Amino acid sequence: MSYYYSQEQDLDETFSRQITPFWQSQVIRGEFQGRQNVTIAYAYVIHPDPVDCVVISAGRVESLVKYQEVIFELYQNGFSVFIHDHRGQGLSGRMHTDKQRGYVDQFTYFIDDLQTFYEHYVAPNVTRPPLLLCHSMGCAIGAMYLLRNPRHFSRAVFSAPMFGIKTPLPDWMAVALVNSGVVLNNLCSTKPWYFLGQAPYIDVPFKLNTLTHSKYRYKLFRQQYQQHPDLQLGGVTYKWLQQAVAAMDHIERAASQITVPVLLLQAGADHVVDNQAQDIVARKIPNCDKRIIRNARHELLMEQDEQRRPVMEAIYNFFNQPSSH
């Protein structure tokens, strides 16, 4: 099959002529209340003649604003698309007064929010189980969701999944440091502390970035976050890390119970998440096709065309396979 792919060199023109008007005229935006009355922002677009429906679970720091190109491209290829901003980031509500700190009370709240979004906005608009497209932290959320609701999705893509985080320390030492930090934080302050070396939002120059090789997409991402300061998010806190580690441990233990077909896309030059942890989980998932995207950095969906096109082609081919449901 032939698919539509957006071209990075044409992005400025594509945005002004096609993507921005598309978002203004066709994409529905709104909010709902998640657990603890945290406001969750969402967006969706219904294709008039859909081949299928895709639900996106984005990565940490990300927002639906950052996914405008991806959603436009999916729509051009016949998909209805749904996305929400995870609590504590993007356009969704924060759980602390300092909006820069990456924080969550319980990782399961992410899964609860996705379930609310699914039940109230996705399910009424589909006639069969939709497809799940996840990136990084969104993969941990997506995997936990599939373990809780195995029949809600027909297929899942994990892009550079956060099944382990790169750390210079041995695992046992890192976990001990995180747990002791949480205890100390609780004793000394009501404000969540940044983990060691973490700080508020920094506009990292392209030459120093470890996320993508694409100057065009990186520039666009940074422009969006400069124009909308509310999107900006700093580093992670001890509490966020503690919750993330517990979630990743659970996924590794329970991965054999993920029953839907999975496409796991691994970034060969990833400096953010642990590819060895991905390998362990991939081997445990009964129906998992792992693909390594050579030389690609962490942001596979925002990479330069040379790496991104094979990623998107693999996703479209996987999504267009006949469903067993």
CSV table of C-alpha atoms in Angstrom, one decimal:
chain,number,residue,atom,x,y,z
A,1,MET,CA,0.0,0.0,0.0
A,2,SER,CA,1.1,3.6,-0.6
A,3,TYR,CA,0.8,6.0,2.3
A,4,TYR,CA,0.9,9.7,2.8
A,5,TYR,CA,4.0,10.9,4.7
A,6,SER,CA,4.7,14.5,5.8
A,7,GLN,CA,8.1,15.8,4.7
A,8,GLU,CA,10.3,17.6,7.2
A,9,GLN,CA,11.7,20.2,4.8
A,10,ASP,CA,8.1,21.3,3.9
A,11,LEU,CA,6.8,21.4,7.4
A,12,ASP,CA,6.6,25.2,7.7
A,13,GLU,CA,4.5,25.4,4.6
A,14,THR,CA,2.5,22.3,5.5
A,15,PHE,CA,1.7,23.7,8.9
A,16,SER,CA,0.5,27.1,7.6
A,17,ARG,CA,-1.4,25.7,4.6
A,18,GLN,CA,-2.8,22.4,5.9
A,19,ILE,CA,-2.1,21.3,9.5
A,20,THR,CA,-3.1,24.5,11.3
A,21,PRO,CA,-6.4,24.9,9.3
A,22,PHE,CA,-7.1,21.2,9.8
A,23,TRP,CA,-6.7,21.6,13.6
A,24,GLN,CA,-8.8,24.7,13.6
A,25,SER,CA,-11.7,23.3,11.5
A,26,GLN,CA,-11.8,19.6,12.2
A,27,VAL,CA,-10.1,18.7,15.5
A,28,ILE,CA,-12.4,18.7,18.5
A,29,ARG,CA,-10.8,19.9,21.7
A,30,GLY,CA,-12.0,19.6,25.3
A,31,GLU,CA,-11.4,18.8,28.9
A,32,PHE,CA,-12.6,16.3,31.5
A,33,GLN,CA,-12.0,15.7,35.2
A,34,GLY,CA,-9.6,12.9,36.0
A,35,ARG,CA,-8.8,11.3,39.4
A,36,GLN,CA,-8.5,13.8,42.3
A,37,ASN,CA,-10.3,16.4,40.1
A,38,VAL,CA,-7.3,17.0,37.9
A,39,THR,CA,-8.3,18.6,34.6
A,40,ILE,CA,-7.3,16.4,31.6
A,41,ALA,CA,-7.1,18.0,28.1
A,42,TYR,CA,-7.9,16.0,25.0
A,43,ALA,CA,-8.4,16.3,21.3
A,44,TYR,CA,-9.8,14.0,18.6
A,45,VAL,CA,-10.8,14.0,15.0
A,46,ILE,CA,-13.3,11.6,13.3
A,47,HIS,CA,-12.5,10.5,9.8
A,48,PRO,CA,-15.6,10.4,7.6
A,49,ASP,CA,-14.7,7.0,6.2
A,50,PRO,CA,-12.2,5.5,8.7
A,51,VAL,CA,-10.1,2.5,8.0
A,52,ASP,CA,-9.7,2.3,11.8
A,53,CYS,CA,-9.2,4.4,15.0
A,54,VAL,CA,-6.0,5.2,16.7
A,55,VAL,CA,-5.6,6.3,20.4
A,56,ILE,CA,-2.3,8.0,21.2
A,57,SER,CA,-0.5,7.7,24.6
A,58,ALA,CA,2.3,10.3,24.5
A,59,GLY,CA,5.6,10.5,26.3
A,60,ARG,CA,6.7,12.4,29.4
A,61,VAL,CA,6.8,16.2,28.8
A,62,GLU,CA,4.8,15.8,25.6
A,63,SER,CA,1.4,17.4,24.7
A,64,LEU,CA,-1.2,16.9,22.0
A,65,VAL,CA,0.2,20.2,20.6
A,66,LYS,CA,3.4,18.4,19.8
A,67,TYR,CA,1.5,15.7,17.9
A,68,GLN,CA,-0.2,17.9,15.4
A,69,GLU,CA,1.9,16.6,12.5
A,70,VAL,CA,1.5,12.9,13.5
A,71,ILE,CA,-2.3,13.3,13.9
A,72,PHE,CA,-2.6,15.1,10.6
A,73,GLU,CA,-0.6,12.3,8.8
A,74,LEU,CA,-2.7,9.6,10.5
A,75,TYR,CA,-5.9,11.3,9.4
A,76,GLN,CA,-4.6,11.6,5.8
A,77,ASN,CA,-4.1,7.8,5.9
A,78,GLY,CA,-7.7,7.2,6.9
A,79,PHE,CA,-7.6,7.0,10.6
A,80,SER,CA,-9.7,8.7,13.3
A,81,VAL,CA,-7.4,9.8,16.1
A,82,PHE,CA,-7.8,10.4,19.8
A,83,ILE,CA,-5.2,11.8,22.2
A,84,HIS,CA,-5.2,13.3,25.7
A,85,ASP,CA,-2.5,15.0,27.7
A,86,HIS,CA,-1.3,13.0,30.7
A,87,ARG,CA,-1.9,14.7,34.1
A,88,GLY,CA,1.0,16.8,35.2
A,89,GLN,CA,2.1,17.9,31.7
A,90,GLY,CA,0.9,19.5,28.5
A,91,LEU,CA,-2.4,21.3,28.7
A,92,SER,CA,-3.6,19.1,31.6
A,93,GLY,CA,-3.7,20.1,35.2
A,94,ARG,CA,-0.7,19.8,37.6
A,95,MET,CA,-0.8,18.2,41.0
A,96,HIS,CA,1.4,20.8,42.6
A,97,THR,CA,1.8,24.6,42.6
A,98,ASP,CA,5.2,24.4,40.9
A,99,LYS,CA,4.1,23.5,37.4
A,100,GLN,CA,7.7,22.7,36.3
A,101,ARG,CA,8.2,19.7,38.5
A,102,GLY,CA,7.5,16.3,36.9
A,103,TYR,CA,5.3,14.7,39.6
A,104,VAL,CA,2.6,12.1,40.0
A,105,ASP,CA,1.0,10.7,43.2
A,106,GLN,CA,0.4,7.3,41.8
A,107,PHE,CA,1.3,5.9,38.3
A,108,THR,CA,-2.0,4.2,38.2
A,109,TYR,CA,-3.7,7.6,37.9
A,110,PHE,CA,-2.3,7.8,34.4
A,111,ILE,CA,-4.1,4.5,33.6
A,112,ASP,CA,-7.3,5.7,35.3
A,113,ASP,CA,-7.3,8.9,33.1
A,114,LEU,CA,-6.8,6.9,29.9
A,115,GLN,CA,-9.7,4.6,30.9
A,116,THR,CA,-12.0,7.6,31.5
A,117,PHE,CA,-11.0,9.0,28.2
A,118,TYR,CA,-11.5,5.6,26.5
A,119,GLU,CA,-14.9,5.0,28.0
A,120,HIS,CA,-16.4,8.5,27.5
A,121,TYR,CA,-14.8,9.7,24.2
A,122,VAL,CA,-13.3,6.8,22.3
A,123,ALA,CA,-15.8,3.9,22.8
A,124,PRO,CA,-18.8,5.9,21.7
A,125,ASN,CA,-17.1,6.7,18.4
A,126,VAL,CA,-15.9,3.2,17.4
A,127,THR,CA,-17.6,0.0,16.4
A,128,ARG,CA,-14.6,-2.3,17.2
A,129,PRO,CA,-11.6,-2.2,19.5
A,130,PRO,CA,-9.3,0.6,18.3
A,131,LEU,CA,-5.5,0.7,17.9
A,132,LEU,CA,-3.1,2.0,20.5
A,133,LEU,CA,0.0,4.1,19.5
A,134,CYS,CA,2.3,4.8,22.5
A,135,HIS,CA,5.6,6.6,22.9
A,136,SER,CA,8.2,6.4,25.7
A,137,MET,CA,6.4,6.9,29.1
A,138,GLY,CA,3.1,6.5,27.2
A,139,CYS,CA,4.2,2.9,26.5
A,140,ALA,CA,4.4,2.2,30.2
A,141,ILE,CA,0.9,3.6,30.6
A,142,GLY,CA,-0.3,1.7,27.6
A,143,ALA,CA,1.2,-1.6,28.7
A,144,MET,CA,-0.4,-1.2,32.2
A,145,TYR,CA,-3.7,-0.4,30.5
A,146,LEU,CA,-3.5,-3.5,28.3
A,147,LEU,CA,-2.9,-5.6,31.4
A,148,ARG,CA,-6.0,-4.1,33.1
A,149,ASN,CA,-8.2,-4.0,30.0
A,150,PRO,CA,-7.0,-6.7,27.6
A,151,ARG,CA,-10.0,-6.4,25.2
A,152,HIS,CA,-10.1,-2.6,24.8
A,153,PHE,CA,-7.5,-2.5,22.0
A,154,SER,CA,-6.9,-4.8,19.0
A,155,ARG,CA,-3.2,-3.9,18.4
A,156,ALA,CA,-0.5,-1.8,20.1
A,157,VAL,CA,2.6,0.0,18.9
A,158,PHE,CA,5.3,0.8,21.5
A,159,SER,CA,7.7,3.5,20.2
A,160,ALA,CA,11.0,3.7,22.2
A,161,PRO,CA,9.1,2.4,25.2
A,162,MET,CA,10.0,3.4,28.8
A,163,PHE,CA,10.4,-0.1,30.2
A,164,GLY,CA,13.6,0.9,31.9
A,165,ILE,CA,15.5,4.2,32.3
A,166,LYS,CA,19.2,4.8,31.6
A,167,THR,CA,21.1,5.4,34.7
A,168,PRO,CA,24.9,5.4,35.5
A,169,LEU,CA,24.1,3.6,38.8
A,170,PRO,CA,23.5,-0.1,39.4
A,171,ASP,CA,19.7,-0.7,39.6
A,172,TRP,CA,19.7,-1.6,43.3
A,173,MET,CA,21.6,1.7,44.2
A,174,ALA,CA,19.3,3.8,42.0
A,175,VAL,CA,16.2,2.4,43.6
A,176,ALA,CA,17.6,2.9,47.1
A,177,LEU,CA,18.5,6.5,46.3
A,178,VAL,CA,15.0,7.2,44.9
A,179,ASN,CA,13.2,5.6,47.9
A,180,SER,CA,15.4,7.3,50.5
A,181,GLY,CA,14.9,10.6,48.6
A,182,VAL,CA,11.1,10.2,48.8
A,183,VAL,CA,11.2,9.5,52.5
A,184,LEU,CA,13.4,12.5,53.2
A,185,ASN,CA,11.3,14.7,51.0
A,186,ASN,CA,8.1,13.7,52.9
A,187,LEU,CA,9.8,14.4,56.2
A,188,CYS,CA,11.2,17.8,55.3
A,189,SER,CA,8.9,19.5,52.7
A,190,THR,CA,5.4,19.5,51.2
A,191,LYS,CA,6.9,20.4,47.8
A,192,PRO,CA,8.2,17.5,45.7
A,193,TRP,CA,11.9,17.6,45.3
A,194,TYR,CA,13.7,17.3,41.9
A,195,PHE,CA,15.8,14.2,41.6
A,196,LEU,CA,19.5,14.7,41.6
A,197,GLY,CA,20.6,16.8,38.5
A,198,GLN,CA,17.0,17.6,37.5
A,199,ALA,CA,15.9,21.2,37.0
A,200,PRO,CA,13.1,23.4,35.5
A,201,TYR,CA,12.5,23.6,31.7
A,202,ILE,CA,15.6,24.3,29.6
A,203,ASP,CA,15.5,25.3,26.0
A,204,VAL,CA,18.3,22.9,24.9
A,205,PRO,CA,20.1,23.9,21.6
A,206,PHE,CA,19.6,21.5,18.7
A,207,LYS,CA,23.3,20.6,18.7
A,208,LEU,CA,23.1,19.4,22.3
A,209,ASN,CA,19.8,17.6,22.0
A,210,THR,CA,19.6,13.8,22.3
A,211,LEU,CA,16.0,13.4,21.1
A,212,THR,CA,16.1,13.7,17.3
A,213,HIS,CA,18.3,14.3,14.3
A,214,SER,CA,15.6,16.4,12.7
A,215,LYS,CA,16.4,20.2,12.9
A,216,TYR,CA,13.0,21.0,11.4
A,217,ARG,CA,10.9,19.0,13.9
A,218,TYR,CA,13.1,19.9,16.8
A,219,LYS,CA,12.8,23.6,16.0
A,220,LEU,CA,9.1,23.3,15.7
A,221,PHE,CA,8.8,21.5,19.0
A,222,ARG,CA,10.8,24.2,20.8
A,223,GLN,CA,8.9,27.0,19.1
A,224,GLN,CA,5.6,25.5,20.3
A,225,TYR,CA,6.9,25.2,23.9
A,226,GLN,CA,8.2,28.8,23.8
A,227,GLN,CA,4.9,30.1,22.4
A,228,HIS,CA,2.9,28.2,25.0
A,229,PRO,CA,4.8,28.4,28.3
A,230,ASP,CA,2.1,26.3,30.0
A,231,LEU,CA,3.4,23.3,28.0
A,232,GLN,CA,6.8,23.6,29.6
A,233,LEU,CA,7.9,20.9,32.1
A,234,GLY,CA,11.1,20.5,33.9
A,235,GLY,CA,12.8,17.4,35.3
A,236,VAL,CA,11.4,14.5,37.3
A,237,THR,CA,10.9,14.4,41.1
A,238,TYR,CA,11.9,11.6,43.5
A,239,LYS,CA,8.2,10.7,43.7
A,240,TRP,CA,7.7,10.5,39.9
A,241,LEU,CA,10.7,8.2,39.6
A,242,GLN,CA,9.6,6.0,42.5
A,243,GLN,CA,6.2,5.5,40.8
A,244,ALA,CA,7.8,5.0,37.4
A,245,VAL,CA,10.2,2.4,38.6
A,246,ALA,CA,7.4,0.4,40.3
A,247,ALA,CA,5.3,0.6,37.1
A,248,MET,CA,8.2,-0.6,35.0
A,249,ASP,CA,8.9,-3.5,37.4
A,250,HIS,CA,5.3,-4.5,37.2
A,251,ILE,CA,5.3,-4.5,33.4
A,252,GLU,CA,8.5,-6.7,33.2
A,253,ARG,CA,6.9,-9.2,35.6
A,254,ALA,CA,3.5,-9.3,33.9
A,255,ALA,CA,4.5,-8.8,30.2
A,256,SER,CA,3.5,-12.4,29.3
A,257,GLN,CA,-0.1,-11.4,30.0
A,258,ILE,CA,-0.2,-8.8,27.2
A,259,THR,CA,-2.2,-10.7,24.6
A,260,VAL,CA,-2.7,-8.3,21.7
A,261,PRO,CA,-0.3,-8.1,18.8
A,262,VAL,CA,2.5,-5.7,19.6
A,263,LEU,CA,5.0,-3.8,17.4
A,264,LEU,CA,7.9,-2.6,19.5
A,265,LEU,CA,10.1,0.0,17.7
A,266,GLN,CA,13.5,0.4,19.3
A,267,ALA,CA,15.6,3.5,18.7
A,268,GLY,CA,19.2,2.2,18.0
A,269,ALA,CA,20.8,5.4,19.4
A,270,ASP,CA,18.5,6.0,22.3
A,271,HIS,CA,20.1,7.9,25.3
A,272,VAL,CA,16.9,8.2,27.3
A,273,VAL,CA,15.4,4.8,27.9
A,274,ASP,CA,17.0,1.4,28.4
A,275,ASN,CA,16.9,-0.8,25.3
A,276,GLN,CA,18.0,-3.9,27.3
A,277,ALA,CA,14.8,-3.6,29.4
A,278,GLN,CA,12.8,-3.4,26.1
A,279,ASP,CA,14.5,-6.6,25.0
A,280,ILE,CA,13.4,-8.4,28.2
A,281,VAL,CA,9.8,-7.2,27.9
A,282,ALA,CA,9.6,-7.9,24.2
A,283,ARG,CA,10.7,-11.5,24.7
A,284,LYS,CA,7.9,-12.0,27.3
A,285,ILE,CA,5.1,-10.6,25.2
A,286,PRO,CA,3.6,-13.6,23.3
A,287,ASN,CA,2.9,-11.8,20.0
A,288,CYS,CA,5.6,-9.1,19.7
A,289,ASP,CA,7.5,-7.9,16.6
A,290,LYS,CA,10.5,-5.9,17.6
A,291,ARG,CA,12.2,-3.7,15.1
A,292,ILE,CA,15.4,-1.8,15.6
A,293,ILE,CA,15.6,1.6,13.8
A,294,ARG,CA,19.3,2.0,13.3
A,295,ASN,CA,21.0,5.3,14.4
A,296,ALA,CA,17.6,6.7,15.4
A,297,ARG,CA,17.3,8.8,18.6
A,298,HIS,CA,14.6,8.5,21.2
A,299,GLU,CA,11.9,10.6,19.4
A,300,LEU,CA,11.1,8.1,16.7
A,301,LEU,CA,7.9,9.9,15.6
A,302,MET,CA,9.7,13.2,15.4
A,303,GLU,CA,12.9,12.0,13.8
A,304,GLN,CA,14.4,13.1,10.5
A,305,ASP,CA,12.6,11.6,7.4
A,306,GLU,CA,15.4,9.0,6.9
A,307,GLN,CA,14.5,7.3,10.2
A,308,ARG,CA,10.9,8.5,10.6
A,309,ARG,CA,9.5,7.2,7.3
A,310,PRO,CA,10.5,3.5,8.0
A,311,VAL,CA,8.9,4.0,11.5
A,312,MET,CA,5.6,5.3,10.1
A,313,GLU,CA,5.6,2.7,7.3
A,314,ALA,CA,6.0,-0.1,9.8
A,315,ILE,CA,3.2,1.4,11.9
A,316,TYR,CA,0.8,1.7,9.0
A,317,ASN,CA,1.5,-1.8,7.7
A,318,PHE,CA,1.0,-3.2,11.3
A,319,PHE,CA,-2.2,-1.2,11.8
A,320,ASN,CA,-3.6,-2.4,8.4
A,321,GLN,CA,-3.2,-6.1,9.2
A,322,PRO,CA,-6.5,-8.0,9.6
A,323,SER,CA,-7.6,-8.0,13.2
A,324,SER,CA,-8.4,-11.3,15.0
A,325,HIS,CA,-11.1,-9.5,17.0
